[in-house]
Amino acid sequence: MTVGTELRGDVRTGPQPVALVDLLDRLLGSGVVIAGDVIISLANVELIHIQLAALIHTVTEELETLR
């Protein structure tokens, strides 16, 4: 997986590989919101409409501030 570019001296290099663990650490450190809709329809009539939303964030920093 590659994310972002890196600047070395005056030369900008291409995307650098990032480990999945590092990417998850970045995302969970700042928090992630996942939202989506699931619609099941038949003959253009909605039978089921489900709206999903999830907030994913680490709580270790929040727990440390409470102590």
PDB file of N, CA, C and O in Angstrom:
ATOM      1  N   MET A   1       0.845  -1.170   0.000  1.00  0.00           N
ATOM      2  CA  MET A   1       0.000   0.000   0.000  1.00  0.00           C
ATOM      3  C   MET A   1       0.889   1.231   0.000  1.00  0.00           C
ATOM      4  O   MET A   1       1.876   1.292   0.706  1.00  0.00           O
ATOM      5  N   THR A   2       0.547   2.214  -0.806  1.00  0.00           N
ATOM      6  CA  THR A   2       1.342   3.435  -0.859  1.00  0.00           C
ATOM      7  C   THR A   2       0.465   4.620  -0.513  1.00  0.00           C
ATOM      8  O   THR A   2      -0.688   4.698  -0.926  1.00  0.00           O
ATOM      9  N   VAL A   3       1.023   5.526   0.265  1.00  0.00           N
ATOM     10  CA  VAL A   3       0.292   6.716   0.683  1.00  0.00           C
ATOM     11  C   VAL A   3       1.229   7.900   0.657  1.00  0.00           C
ATOM     12  O   VAL A   3       2.332   7.829   1.179  1.00  0.00           O
ATOM     13  N   GLY A   4       0.792   9.008   0.056  1.00  0.00           N
ATOM     14  CA  GLY A   4       1.520  10.269   0.110  1.00  0.00           C
ATOM     15  C   GLY A   4       2.826  10.281  -0.660  1.00  0.00           C
ATOM     16  O   GLY A   4       3.229   9.309  -1.269  1.00  0.00           O
ATOM     17  N   THR A   5       3.461  11.419  -0.635  1.00  0.00           N
ATOM     18  CA  THR A   5       4.764  11.585  -1.260  1.00  0.00           C
ATOM     19  C   THR A   5       5.725  12.129  -0.222  1.00  0.00           C
ATOM     20  O   THR A   5       5.317  12.625   0.819  1.00  0.00           O
ATOM     21  N   GLU A   6       6.985  12.035  -0.516  1.00  0.00           N
ATOM     22  CA  GLU A   6       8.004  12.480   0.423  1.00  0.00           C
ATOM     23  C   GLU A   6       8.921  13.470  -0.286  1.00  0.00           C
ATOM     24  O   GLU A   6       9.234  13.312  -1.447  1.00  0.00           O
ATOM     25  N   LEU A   7       9.349  14.499   0.428  1.00  0.00           N
ATOM     26  CA  LEU A   7      10.242  15.504  -0.134  1.00  0.00           C
ATOM     27  C   LEU A   7      11.639  15.273   0.424  1.00  0.00           C
ATOM     28  O   LEU A   7      11.860  15.321   1.620  1.00  0.00           O
ATOM     29  N   ARG A   8      12.583  14.982  -0.475  1.00  0.00           N
ATOM     30  CA  ARG A   8      13.974  14.769  -0.065  1.00  0.00           C
ATOM     31  C   ARG A   8      14.819  15.836  -0.738  1.00  0.00           C
ATOM     32  O   ARG A   8      14.983  15.828  -1.950  1.00  0.00           O
ATOM     33  N   GLY A   9      15.351  16.736   0.048  1.00  0.00           N
ATOM     34  CA  GLY A   9      16.136  17.835  -0.522  1.00  0.00           C
ATOM     35  C   GLY A   9      15.224  18.699  -1.368  1.00  0.00           C
ATOM     36  O   GLY A   9      14.216  19.178  -0.903  1.00  0.00           O
ATOM     37  N   ASP A  10      15.584  18.887  -2.610  1.00  0.00           N
ATOM     38  CA  ASP A  10      14.756  19.664  -3.531  1.00  0.00           C
ATOM     39  C   ASP A  10      13.968  18.765  -4.476  1.00  0.00           C
ATOM     40  O   ASP A  10      13.297  19.254  -5.367  1.00  0.00           O
ATOM     41  N   VAL A  11      14.056  17.449  -4.286  1.00  0.00           N
ATOM     42  CA  VAL A  11      13.411  16.515  -5.212  1.00  0.00           C
ATOM     43  C   VAL A  11      12.242  15.826  -4.510  1.00  0.00           C
ATOM     44  O   VAL A  11      12.399  15.271  -3.435  1.00  0.00           O
ATOM     45  N   ARG A  12      11.073  15.895  -5.132  1.00  0.00           N
ATOM     46  CA  ARG A  12       9.900  15.213  -4.584  1.00  0.00           C
ATOM     47  C   ARG A  12       9.857  13.802  -5.160  1.00  0.00           C
ATOM     48  O   ARG A  12       9.885  13.619  -6.355  1.00  0.00           O
ATOM     49  N   THR A  13       9.809  12.816  -4.278  1.00  0.00           N
ATOM     50  CA  THR A  13       9.778  11.426  -4.729  1.00  0.00           C
ATOM     51  C   THR A  13       8.331  10.972  -4.860  1.00  0.00           C
ATOM     52  O   THR A  13       7.411  11.637  -4.401  1.00  0.00           O
ATOM     53  N   GLY A  14       8.120   9.829  -5.446  1.00  0.00           N
ATOM     54  CA  GLY A  14       6.776   9.273  -5.638  1.00  0.00           C
ATOM     55  C   GLY A  14       6.214   8.729  -4.339  1.00  0.00           C
ATOM     56  O   GLY A  14       6.785   8.887  -3.264  1.00  0.00           O
ATOM     57  N   PRO A  15       5.066   8.058  -4.430  1.00  0.00           N
ATOM     58  CA  PRO A  15       4.436   7.476  -3.242  1.00  0.00           C
ATOM     59  C   PRO A  15       5.362   6.491  -2.534  1.00  0.00           C
ATOM     60  O   PRO A  15       6.061   5.717  -3.186  1.00  0.00           O
ATOM     61  N   GLN A  16       5.386   6.564  -1.227  1.00  0.00           N
ATOM     62  CA  GLN A  16       6.215   5.682  -0.421  1.00  0.00           C
ATOM     63  C   GLN A  16       5.338   4.591   0.191  1.00  0.00           C
ATOM     64  O   GLN A  16       4.209   4.849   0.588  1.00  0.00           O
ATOM     65  N   PRO A  17       5.839   3.357   0.286  1.00  0.00           N
ATOM     66  CA  PRO A  17       5.040   2.280   0.869  1.00  0.00           C
ATOM     67  C   PRO A  17       4.798   2.513   2.362  1.00  0.00           C
ATOM     68  O   PRO A  17       5.671   2.996   3.080  1.00  0.00           O
ATOM     69  N   VAL A  18       3.591   2.197   2.792  1.00  0.00           N
ATOM     70  CA  VAL A  18       3.215   2.338   4.192  1.00  0.00           C
ATOM     71  C   VAL A  18       2.617   1.014   4.646  1.00  0.00           C
ATOM     72  O   VAL A  18       1.760   0.455   3.967  1.00  0.00           O
ATOM     73  N   ALA A  19       3.061   0.519   5.781  1.00  0.00           N
ATOM     74  CA  ALA A  19       2.534  -0.734   6.317  1.00  0.00           C
ATOM     75  C   ALA A  19       1.094  -0.513   6.773  1.00  0.00           C
ATOM     76  O   ALA A  19       0.717   0.577   7.211  1.00  0.00           O
ATOM     77  N   LEU A  20       0.286  -1.560   6.665  1.00  0.00           N
ATOM     78  CA  LEU A  20      -1.110  -1.476   7.070  1.00  0.00           C
ATOM     79  C   LEU A  20      -1.247  -1.100   8.544  1.00  0.00           C
ATOM     80  O   LEU A  20      -2.126  -0.324   8.920  1.00  0.00           O
ATOM     81  N   VAL A  21      -0.335  -1.589   9.369  1.00  0.00           N
ATOM     82  CA  VAL A  21      -0.363  -1.267  10.801  1.00  0.00           C
ATOM     83  C   VAL A  21      -0.139   0.228  11.017  1.00  0.00           C
ATOM     84  O   VAL A  21      -0.820   0.855  11.826  1.00  0.00           O
ATOM     85  N   ASP A  22       0.797   0.815  10.273  1.00  0.00           N
ATOM     86  CA  ASP A  22       1.055   2.252  10.393  1.00  0.00           C
ATOM     87  C   ASP A  22      -0.154   3.067   9.935  1.00  0.00           C
ATOM     88  O   ASP A  22      -0.496   4.073  10.547  1.00  0.00           O
ATOM     89  N   LEU A  23      -0.791   2.629   8.859  1.00  0.00           N
ATOM     90  CA  LEU A  23      -1.973   3.330   8.360  1.00  0.00           C
ATOM     91  C   LEU A  23      -3.110   3.272   9.375  1.00  0.00           C
ATOM     92  O   LEU A  23      -3.752   4.294   9.658  1.00  0.00           O
ATOM     93  N   LEU A  24      -3.342   2.104   9.956  1.00  0.00           N
ATOM     94  CA  LEU A  24      -4.386   1.979  10.987  1.00  0.00           C
ATOM     95  C   LEU A  24      -4.061   2.821  12.206  1.00  0.00           C
ATOM     96  O   LEU A  24      -4.953   3.415  12.812  1.00  0.00           O
ATOM     97  N   ASP A  25      -2.784   2.877  12.586  1.00  0.00           N
ATOM     98  CA  ASP A  25      -2.375   3.694  13.726  1.00  0.00           C
ATOM     99  C   ASP A  25      -2.679   5.169  13.467  1.00  0.00           C
ATOM    100  O   ASP A  25      -3.185   5.869  14.345  1.00  0.00           O
ATOM    101  N   ARG A  26      -2.398   5.650  12.264  1.00  0.00           N
ATOM    102  CA  ARG A  26      -2.704   7.048  11.912  1.00  0.00           C
ATOM    103  C   ARG A  26      -4.201   7.313  11.942  1.00  0.00           C
ATOM    104  O   ARG A  26      -4.662   8.326  12.468  1.00  0.00           O
ATOM    105  N   LEU A  27      -4.968   6.388  11.352  1.00  0.00           N
ATOM    106  CA  LEU A  27      -6.415   6.583  11.284  1.00  0.00           C
ATOM    107  C   LEU A  27      -7.055   6.541  12.665  1.00  0.00           C
ATOM    108  O   LEU A  27      -7.898   7.379  12.997  1.00  0.00           O
ATOM    109  N   LEU A  28      -6.667   5.566  13.476  1.00  0.00           N
ATOM    110  CA  LEU A  28      -7.269   5.450  14.805  1.00  0.00           C
ATOM    111  C   LEU A  28      -6.797   6.547  15.741  1.00  0.00           C
ATOM    112  O   LEU A  28      -7.516   6.934  16.655  1.00  0.00           O
ATOM    113  N   GLY A  29      -5.604   7.068  15.524  1.00  0.00           N
ATOM    114  CA  GLY A  29      -5.100   8.158  16.355  1.00  0.00           C
ATOM    115  C   GLY A  29      -5.913   9.424  16.178  1.00  0.00           C
ATOM    116  O   GLY A  29      -6.162  10.161  17.124  1.00  0.00           O
ATOM    117  N   SER A  30      -6.359   9.673  14.958  1.00  0.00           N
ATOM    118  CA  SER A  30      -7.141  10.893  14.702  1.00  0.00           C
ATOM    119  C   SER A  30      -8.630  10.613  14.651  1.00  0.00           C
ATOM    120  O   SER A  30      -9.434  11.523  14.717  1.00  0.00           O
ATOM    121  N   GLY A  31      -9.017   9.360  14.520  1.00  0.00           N
ATOM    122  CA  GLY A  31     -10.425   8.995  14.457  1.00  0.00           C
ATOM    123  C   GLY A  31     -10.904   8.856  13.020  1.00  0.00           C
ATOM    124  O   GLY A  31     -10.397   9.507  12.118  1.00  0.00           O
ATOM    125  N   VAL A  32     -11.865   7.976  12.824  1.00  0.00           N
ATOM    126  CA  VAL A  32     -12.408   7.710  11.497  1.00  0.00           C
ATOM    127  C   VAL A  32     -13.923   7.629  11.608  1.00  0.00           C
ATOM    128  O   VAL A  32     -14.448   7.036  12.541  1.00  0.00           O
ATOM    129  N   VAL A  33     -14.612   8.241  10.668  1.00  0.00           N
ATOM    130  CA  VAL A  33     -16.063   8.116  10.580  1.00  0.00           C
ATOM    131  C   VAL A  33     -16.381   7.349   9.307  1.00  0.00           C
ATOM    132  O   VAL A  33     -15.914   7.705   8.227  1.00  0.00           O
ATOM    133  N   ILE A  34     -17.147   6.276   9.461  1.00  0.00           N
ATOM    134  CA  ILE A  34     -17.566   5.470   8.320  1.00  0.00           C
ATOM    135  C   ILE A  34     -19.085   5.584   8.227  1.00  0.00           C
ATOM    136  O   ILE A  34     -19.786   5.359   9.214  1.00  0.00           O
ATOM    137  N   ALA A  35     -19.575   5.959   7.046  1.00  0.00           N
ATOM    138  CA  ALA A  35     -21.018   6.098   6.858  1.00  0.00           C
ATOM    139  C   ALA A  35     -21.408   5.485   5.524  1.00  0.00           C
ATOM    140  O   ALA A  35     -20.617   5.494   4.573  1.00  0.00           O
ATOM    141  N   GLY A  36     -22.618   4.949   5.474  1.00  0.00           N
ATOM    142  CA  GLY A  36     -23.078   4.359   4.224  1.00  0.00           C
ATOM    143  C   GLY A  36     -24.545   4.018   4.294  1.00  0.00           C
ATOM    144  O   GLY A  36     -25.163   4.035   5.362  1.00  0.00           O
ATOM    145  N   ASP A  37     -25.115   3.731   3.151  1.00  0.00           N
ATOM    146  CA  ASP A  37     -26.520   3.349   3.044  1.00  0.00           C
ATOM    147  C   ASP A  37     -26.618   2.004   2.348  1.00  0.00           C
ATOM    148  O   ASP A  37     -25.863   1.716   1.422  1.00  0.00           O
ATOM    149  N   VAL A  38     -27.563   1.189   2.797  1.00  0.00           N
ATOM    150  CA  VAL A  38     -27.884  -0.069   2.137  1.00  0.00           C
ATOM    151  C   VAL A  38     -29.356   0.008   1.764  1.00  0.00           C
ATOM    152  O   VAL A  38     -30.219   0.206   2.638  1.00  0.00           O
ATOM    153  N   ILE A  39     -29.633  -0.117   0.478  1.00  0.00           N
ATOM    154  CA  ILE A  39     -31.012  -0.047  -0.004  1.00  0.00           C
ATOM    155  C   ILE A  39     -31.309  -1.302  -0.803  1.00  0.00           C
ATOM    156  O   ILE A  39     -30.587  -1.623  -1.751  1.00  0.00           O
ATOM    157  N   ILE A  40     -32.356  -2.009  -0.402  1.00  0.00           N
ATOM    158  CA  ILE A  40     -32.808  -3.178  -1.146  1.00  0.00           C
ATOM    159  C   ILE A  40     -34.154  -2.816  -1.760  1.00  0.00           C
ATOM    160  O   ILE A  40     -35.093  -2.454  -1.051  1.00  0.00           O
ATOM    161  N   SER A  41     -34.201  -2.901  -3.082  1.00  0.00           N
ATOM    162  CA  SER A  41     -35.440  -2.519  -3.767  1.00  0.00           C
ATOM    163  C   SER A  41     -35.812  -3.580  -4.793  1.00  0.00           C
ATOM    164  O   SER A  41     -34.972  -4.329  -5.282  1.00  0.00           O
ATOM    165  N   LEU A  42     -37.098  -3.606  -5.111  1.00  0.00           N
ATOM    166  CA  LEU A  42     -37.625  -4.532  -6.101  1.00  0.00           C
ATOM    167  C   LEU A  42     -38.590  -3.762  -6.982  1.00  0.00           C
ATOM    168  O   LEU A  42     -39.510  -3.116  -6.459  1.00  0.00           O
ATOM    169  N   ALA A  43     -38.382  -3.773  -8.277  1.00  0.00           N
ATOM    170  CA  ALA A  43     -39.218  -3.052  -9.247  1.00  0.00           C
ATOM    171  C   ALA A  43     -39.288  -1.570  -8.902  1.00  0.00           C
ATOM    172  O   ALA A  43     -40.355  -0.958  -8.918  1.00  0.00           O
ATOM    173  N   ASN A  44     -38.134  -1.012  -8.546  1.00  0.00           N
ATOM    174  CA  ASN A  44     -38.007   0.416  -8.232  1.00  0.00           C
ATOM    175  C   ASN A  44     -38.783   0.844  -6.982  1.00  0.00           C
ATOM    176  O   ASN A  44     -39.124   2.012  -6.813  1.00  0.00           O
ATOM    177  N   VAL A  45     -39.090  -0.113  -6.108  1.00  0.00           N
ATOM    178  CA  VAL A  45     -39.766   0.177  -4.840  1.00  0.00           C
ATOM    179  C   VAL A  45     -38.818  -0.228  -3.718  1.00  0.00           C
ATOM    180  O   VAL A  45     -38.396  -1.382  -3.642  1.00  0.00           O
ATOM    181  N   GLU A  46     -38.495   0.732  -2.848  1.00  0.00           N
ATOM    182  CA  GLU A  46     -37.592   0.442  -1.735  1.00  0.00           C
ATOM    183  C   GLU A  46     -38.280  -0.457  -0.726  1.00  0.00           C
ATOM    184  O   GLU A  46     -39.335  -0.125  -0.197  1.00  0.00           O
ATOM    185  N   LEU A  47     -37.679  -1.621  -0.484  1.00  0.00           N
ATOM    186  CA  LEU A  47     -38.209  -2.535   0.520  1.00  0.00           C
ATOM    187  C   LEU A  47     -37.511  -2.327   1.859  1.00  0.00           C
ATOM    188  O   LEU A  47     -38.143  -2.329   2.907  1.00  0.00           O
ATOM    189  N   ILE A  48     -36.194  -2.144   1.816  1.00  0.00           N
ATOM    190  CA  ILE A  48     -35.396  -1.944   3.029  1.00  0.00           C
ATOM    191  C   ILE A  48     -34.402  -0.824   2.769  1.00  0.00           C
ATOM    192  O   ILE A  48     -33.733  -0.795   1.747  1.00  0.00           O
ATOM    193  N   HIS A  49     -34.317   0.113   3.702  1.00  0.00           N
ATOM    194  CA  HIS A  49     -33.343   1.208   3.625  1.00  0.00           C
ATOM    195  C   HIS A  49     -32.672   1.296   4.993  1.00  0.00           C
ATOM    196  O   HIS A  49     -33.311   1.609   5.987  1.00  0.00           O
ATOM    197  N   ILE A  50     -31.389   0.996   5.021  1.00  0.00           N
ATOM    198  CA  ILE A  50     -30.627   1.017   6.275  1.00  0.00           C
ATOM    199  C   ILE A  50     -29.525   2.063   6.159  1.00  0.00           C
ATOM    200  O   ILE A  50     -28.765   2.056   5.197  1.00  0.00           O
ATOM    201  N   GLN A  51     -29.458   2.969   7.117  1.00  0.00           N
ATOM    202  CA  GLN A  51     -28.387   3.959   7.175  1.00  0.00           C
ATOM    203  C   GLN A  51     -27.420   3.548   8.274  1.00  0.00           C
ATOM    204  O   GLN A  51     -27.819   3.283   9.399  1.00  0.00           O
ATOM    205  N   LEU A  52     -26.147   3.477   7.910  1.00  0.00           N
ATOM    206  CA  LEU A  52     -25.113   3.045   8.844  1.00  0.00           C
ATOM    207  C   LEU A  52     -24.131   4.180   9.103  1.00  0.00           C
ATOM    208  O   LEU A  52     -23.779   4.915   8.190  1.00  0.00           O
ATOM    209  N   ALA A  53     -23.712   4.298  10.354  1.00  0.00           N
ATOM    210  CA  ALA A  53     -22.682   5.272  10.711  1.00  0.00           C
ATOM    211  C   ALA A  53     -21.873   4.700  11.873  1.00  0.00           C
ATOM    212  O   ALA A  53     -22.431   4.129  12.802  1.00  0.00           O
ATOM    213  N   ALA A  54     -20.560   4.841  11.790  1.00  0.00           N
ATOM    214  CA  ALA A  54     -19.681   4.345  12.849  1.00  0.00           C
ATOM    215  C   ALA A  54     -18.553   5.340  13.075  1.00  0.00           C
ATOM    216  O   ALA A  54     -17.994   5.885  12.127  1.00  0.00           O
ATOM    217  N   LEU A  55     -18.247   5.579  14.317  1.00  0.00           N
ATOM    218  CA  LEU A  55     -17.117   6.408  14.707  1.00  0.00           C
ATOM    219  C   LEU A  55     -16.100   5.497  15.373  1.00  0.00           C
ATOM    220  O   LEU A  55     -16.413   4.828  16.356  1.00  0.00           O
ATOM    221  N   ILE A  56     -14.898   5.449  14.807  1.00  0.00           N
ATOM    222  CA  ILE A  56     -13.840   4.586  15.336  1.00  0.00           C
ATOM    223  C   ILE A  56     -12.704   5.485  15.812  1.00  0.00           C
ATOM    224  O   ILE A  56     -12.177   6.290  15.050  1.00  0.00           O
ATOM    225  N   HIS A  57     -12.358   5.352  17.084  1.00  0.00           N
ATOM    226  CA  HIS A  57     -11.324   6.201  17.671  1.00  0.00           C
ATOM    227  C   HIS A  57     -10.715   5.465  18.856  1.00  0.00           C
ATOM    228  O   HIS A  57     -11.409   4.728  19.553  1.00  0.00           O
ATOM    229  N   THR A  58      -9.447   5.650  19.086  1.00  0.00           N
ATOM    230  CA  THR A  58      -8.821   5.028  20.248  1.00  0.00           C
ATOM    231  C   THR A  58      -9.214   5.798  21.505  1.00  0.00           C
ATOM    232  O   THR A  58      -9.384   7.017  21.483  1.00  0.00           O
ATOM    233  N   VAL A  59      -9.354   5.087  22.591  1.00  0.00           N
ATOM    234  CA  VAL A  59      -9.787   5.727  23.834  1.00  0.00           C
ATOM    235  C   VAL A  59      -8.664   5.848  24.856  1.00  0.00           C
ATOM    236  O   VAL A  59      -8.877   6.390  25.926  1.00  0.00           O
ATOM    237  N   THR A  60      -7.479   5.366  24.546  1.00  0.00           N
ATOM    238  CA  THR A  60      -6.391   5.430  25.524  1.00  0.00           C
ATOM    239  C   THR A  60      -6.053   6.861  25.904  1.00  0.00           C
ATOM    240  O   THR A  60      -5.853   7.150  27.081  1.00  0.00           O
ATOM    241  N   GLU A  61      -5.996   7.752  24.925  1.00  0.00           N
ATOM    242  CA  GLU A  61      -5.677   9.149  25.228  1.00  0.00           C
ATOM    243  C   GLU A  61      -6.782   9.783  26.071  1.00  0.00           C
ATOM    244  O   GLU A  61      -6.507  10.552  26.998  1.00  0.00           O
ATOM    245  N   GLU A  62      -8.029   9.461  25.774  1.00  0.00           N
ATOM    246  CA  GLU A  62      -9.145  10.023  26.536  1.00  0.00           C
ATOM    247  C   GLU A  62      -9.129   9.499  27.984  1.00  0.00           C
ATOM    248  O   GLU A  62      -9.397  10.244  28.912  1.00  0.00           O
ATOM    249  N   LEU A  63      -8.806   8.229  28.161  1.00  0.00           N
ATOM    250  CA  LEU A  63      -8.743   7.661  29.508  1.00  0.00           C
ATOM    251  C   LEU A  63      -7.603   8.281  30.310  1.00  0.00           C
ATOM    252  O   LEU A  63      -7.736   8.505  31.507  1.00  0.00           O
ATOM    253  N   GLU A  64      -6.488   8.571  29.667  1.00  0.00           N
ATOM    254  CA  GLU A  64      -5.350   9.164  30.361  1.00  0.00           C
ATOM    255  C   GLU A  64      -5.687  10.583  30.843  1.00  0.00           C
ATOM    256  O   GLU A  64      -5.237  11.018  31.897  1.00  0.00           O
ATOM    257  N   THR A  65      -6.489  11.326  30.081  1.00  0.00           N
ATOM    258  CA  THR A  65      -6.856  12.672  30.499  1.00  0.00           C
ATOM    259  C   THR A  65      -7.834  12.656  31.662  1.00  0.00           C
ATOM    260  O   THR A  65      -7.893  13.606  32.439  1.00  0.00           O
ATOM    261  N   LEU A  66      -8.589  11.580  31.823  1.00  0.00           N
ATOM    262  CA  LEU A  66      -9.543  11.472  32.934  1.00  0.00           C
ATOM    263  C   LEU A  66      -8.855  11.122  34.250  1.00  0.00           C
ATOM    264  O   LEU A  66      -9.395  11.375  35.315  1.00  0.00           O
ATOM    265  N   ARG A  67      -7.687  10.548  34.193  1.00  0.00           N
ATOM    266  CA  ARG A  67      -6.988  10.123  35.428  1.00  0.00           C
ATOM    267  C   ARG A  67      -6.347  11.246  36.135  1.00  0.00           C
ATOM    268  O   ARG A  67      -5.983  12.232  35.858  1.00  0.00           O
TER     269      ARG A  67
END
